[in-house]
CSV table of C-alpha atoms in Angstrom, one decimal:
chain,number,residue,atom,x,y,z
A,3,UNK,CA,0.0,0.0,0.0
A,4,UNK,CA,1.4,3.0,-1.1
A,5,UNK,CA,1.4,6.5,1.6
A,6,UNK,CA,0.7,9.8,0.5
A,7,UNK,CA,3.7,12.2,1.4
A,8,UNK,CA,3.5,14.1,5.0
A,9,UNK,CA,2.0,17.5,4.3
A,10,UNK,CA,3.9,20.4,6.2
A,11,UNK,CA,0.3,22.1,7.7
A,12,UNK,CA,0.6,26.4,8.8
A,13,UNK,CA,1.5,27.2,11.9
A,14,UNK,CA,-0.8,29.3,13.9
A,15,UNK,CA,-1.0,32.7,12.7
A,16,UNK,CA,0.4,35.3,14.3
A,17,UNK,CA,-1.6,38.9,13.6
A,18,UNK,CA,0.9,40.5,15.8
A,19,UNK,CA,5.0,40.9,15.1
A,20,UNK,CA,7.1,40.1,18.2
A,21,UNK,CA,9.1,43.0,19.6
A,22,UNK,CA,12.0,42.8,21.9
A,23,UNK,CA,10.8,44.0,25.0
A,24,UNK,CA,14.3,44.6,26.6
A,25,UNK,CA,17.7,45.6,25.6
A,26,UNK,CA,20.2,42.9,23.6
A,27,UNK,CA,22.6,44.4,26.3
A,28,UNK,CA,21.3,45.6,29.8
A,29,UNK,CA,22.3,48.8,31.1
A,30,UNK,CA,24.0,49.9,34.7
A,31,UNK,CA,22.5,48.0,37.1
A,32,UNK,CA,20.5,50.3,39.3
A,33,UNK,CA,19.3,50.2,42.9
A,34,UNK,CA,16.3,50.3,44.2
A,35,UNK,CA,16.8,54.3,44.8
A,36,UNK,CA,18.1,54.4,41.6
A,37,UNK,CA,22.1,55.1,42.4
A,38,UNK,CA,24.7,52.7,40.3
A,39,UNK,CA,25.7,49.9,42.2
A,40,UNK,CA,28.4,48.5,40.3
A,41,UNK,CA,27.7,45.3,40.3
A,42,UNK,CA,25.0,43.0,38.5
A,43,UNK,CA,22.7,40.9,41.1
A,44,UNK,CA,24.1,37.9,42.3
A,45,UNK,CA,27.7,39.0,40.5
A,46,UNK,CA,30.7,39.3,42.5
A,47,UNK,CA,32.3,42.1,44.0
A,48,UNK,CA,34.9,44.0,43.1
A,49,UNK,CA,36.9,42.6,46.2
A,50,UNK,CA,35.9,39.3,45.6
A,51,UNK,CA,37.1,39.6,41.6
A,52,UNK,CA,40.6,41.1,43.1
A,53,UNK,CA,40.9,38.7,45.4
A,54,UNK,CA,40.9,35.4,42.5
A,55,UNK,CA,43.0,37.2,39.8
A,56,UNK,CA,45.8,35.3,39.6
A,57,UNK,CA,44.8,32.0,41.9
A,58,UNK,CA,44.4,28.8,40.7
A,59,UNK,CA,41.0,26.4,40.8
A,60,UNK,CA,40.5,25.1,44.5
A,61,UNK,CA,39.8,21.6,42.7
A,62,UNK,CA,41.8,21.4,39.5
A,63,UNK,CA,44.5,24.2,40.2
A,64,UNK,CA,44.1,26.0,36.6
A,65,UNK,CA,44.6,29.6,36.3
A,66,UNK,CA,42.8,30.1,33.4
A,67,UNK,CA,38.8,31.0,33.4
A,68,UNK,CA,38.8,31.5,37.3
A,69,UNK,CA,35.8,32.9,38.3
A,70,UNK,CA,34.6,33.7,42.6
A,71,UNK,CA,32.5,31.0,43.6
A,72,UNK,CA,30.1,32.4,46.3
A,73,UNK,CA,30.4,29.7,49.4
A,74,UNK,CA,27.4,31.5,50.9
A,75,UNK,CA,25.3,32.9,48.1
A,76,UNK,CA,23.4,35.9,48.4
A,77,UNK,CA,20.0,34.5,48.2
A,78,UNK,CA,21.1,32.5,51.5
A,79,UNK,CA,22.6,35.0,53.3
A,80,UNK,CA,26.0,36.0,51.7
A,81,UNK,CA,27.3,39.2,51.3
A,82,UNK,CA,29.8,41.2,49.4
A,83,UNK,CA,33.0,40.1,51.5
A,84,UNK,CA,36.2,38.8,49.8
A,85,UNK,CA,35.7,35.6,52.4
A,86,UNK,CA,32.8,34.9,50.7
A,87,UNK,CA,34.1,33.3,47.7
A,88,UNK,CA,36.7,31.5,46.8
A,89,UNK,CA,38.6,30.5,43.0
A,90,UNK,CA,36.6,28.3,40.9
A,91,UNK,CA,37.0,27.2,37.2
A,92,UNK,CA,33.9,27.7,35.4
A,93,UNK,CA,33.6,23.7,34.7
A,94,UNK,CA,34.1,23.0,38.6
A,95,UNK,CA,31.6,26.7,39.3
A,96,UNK,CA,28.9,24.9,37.5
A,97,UNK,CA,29.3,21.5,38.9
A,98,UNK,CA,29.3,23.0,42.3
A,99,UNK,CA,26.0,25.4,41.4
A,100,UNK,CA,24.1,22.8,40.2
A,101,UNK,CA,25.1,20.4,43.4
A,102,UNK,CA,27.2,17.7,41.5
A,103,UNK,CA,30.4,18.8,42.8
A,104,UNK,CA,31.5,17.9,46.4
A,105,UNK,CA,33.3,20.9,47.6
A,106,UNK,CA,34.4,20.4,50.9
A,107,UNK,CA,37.5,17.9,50.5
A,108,UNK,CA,39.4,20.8,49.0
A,109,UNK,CA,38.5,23.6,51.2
A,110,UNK,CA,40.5,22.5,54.4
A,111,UNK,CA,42.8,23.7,55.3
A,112,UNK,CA,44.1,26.5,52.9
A,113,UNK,CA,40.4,27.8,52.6
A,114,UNK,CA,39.7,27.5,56.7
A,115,UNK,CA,38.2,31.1,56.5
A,116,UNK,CA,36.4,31.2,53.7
A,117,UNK,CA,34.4,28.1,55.1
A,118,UNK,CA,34.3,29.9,58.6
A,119,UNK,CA,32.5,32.9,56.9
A,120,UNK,CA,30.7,30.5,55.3
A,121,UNK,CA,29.5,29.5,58.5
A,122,UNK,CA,28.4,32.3,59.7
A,123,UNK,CA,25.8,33.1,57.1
A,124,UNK,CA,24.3,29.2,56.8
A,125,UNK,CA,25.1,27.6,59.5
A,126,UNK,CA,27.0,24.5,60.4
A,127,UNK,CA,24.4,22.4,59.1
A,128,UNK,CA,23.6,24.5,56.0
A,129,UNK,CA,27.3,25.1,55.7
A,130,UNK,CA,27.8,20.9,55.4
A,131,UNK,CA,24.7,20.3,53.1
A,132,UNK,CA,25.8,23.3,50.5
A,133,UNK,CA,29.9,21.5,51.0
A,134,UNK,CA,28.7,17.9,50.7
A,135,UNK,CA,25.4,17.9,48.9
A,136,UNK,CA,25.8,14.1,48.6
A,137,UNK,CA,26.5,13.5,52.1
A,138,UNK,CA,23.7,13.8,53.9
């Protein structure tokens, strides 16, 4: 038995164009009073980018594509302070955003403040499950 060829049927029309609604690139972040802030939301300092120029991954030691990993991220609690974050590659940054990477094995004992500031904005509890997300 011989088929009849698919037959591609129209879309649903569309009556009206789509417009961007917001800038290809965004402008100064603003605050809610409307001053400059510097920063983008949830970005890093400019203490926290100083203090990872020139370190190397805490997991994998490369230099290049370093980026400050928040330990304590702002929407828990963190804040603005170069102990917040510490030198991540952005393959290991991911992996530890997304809960697949267990960072506390390389924290101690060259990172001991970091993860004491850490400590202070989660607690030692909250502190262990956002370290270890597998140990629970």
């Amino acid at each position: 038995m011989r088929r009849a060829p698919l037959r591609r049927s129209p879309g649903p029309l569309r009556r009206t164009p789509l417009l961007r609604t917001t800038p290809l690139r965004p402008g100064p972040w603003r605050t809610p009073a409307g001053e400059a802030s510097g920063r983008a939301p949830f970005g890093a300092s400019a203490a926290q980018r100083a203090k990872v120029v020139g370190q190397g991954c805490v997991v994998c030691r490369q230099t290049k594509g370093i980026t400050p990993a928040h330990l304590a991220p702002r929407s828990l609690g963190g804040c603005d302070h170069p102990d917040c974050v510490v030198p991540l590659c952005w393959t290991h940054h991911r992996a530890y955003d997304t809960g697949r990477l267990e960072l506390l094995p390389y924290l101690e004992p060259q990172w001991r403040d970091e993860v004491a500031h850490a400590v202070t904005h989660l607690g030692l509890i909250g502190a262990v499950r956002r370290f270890a997300p597998g140990r629970r």
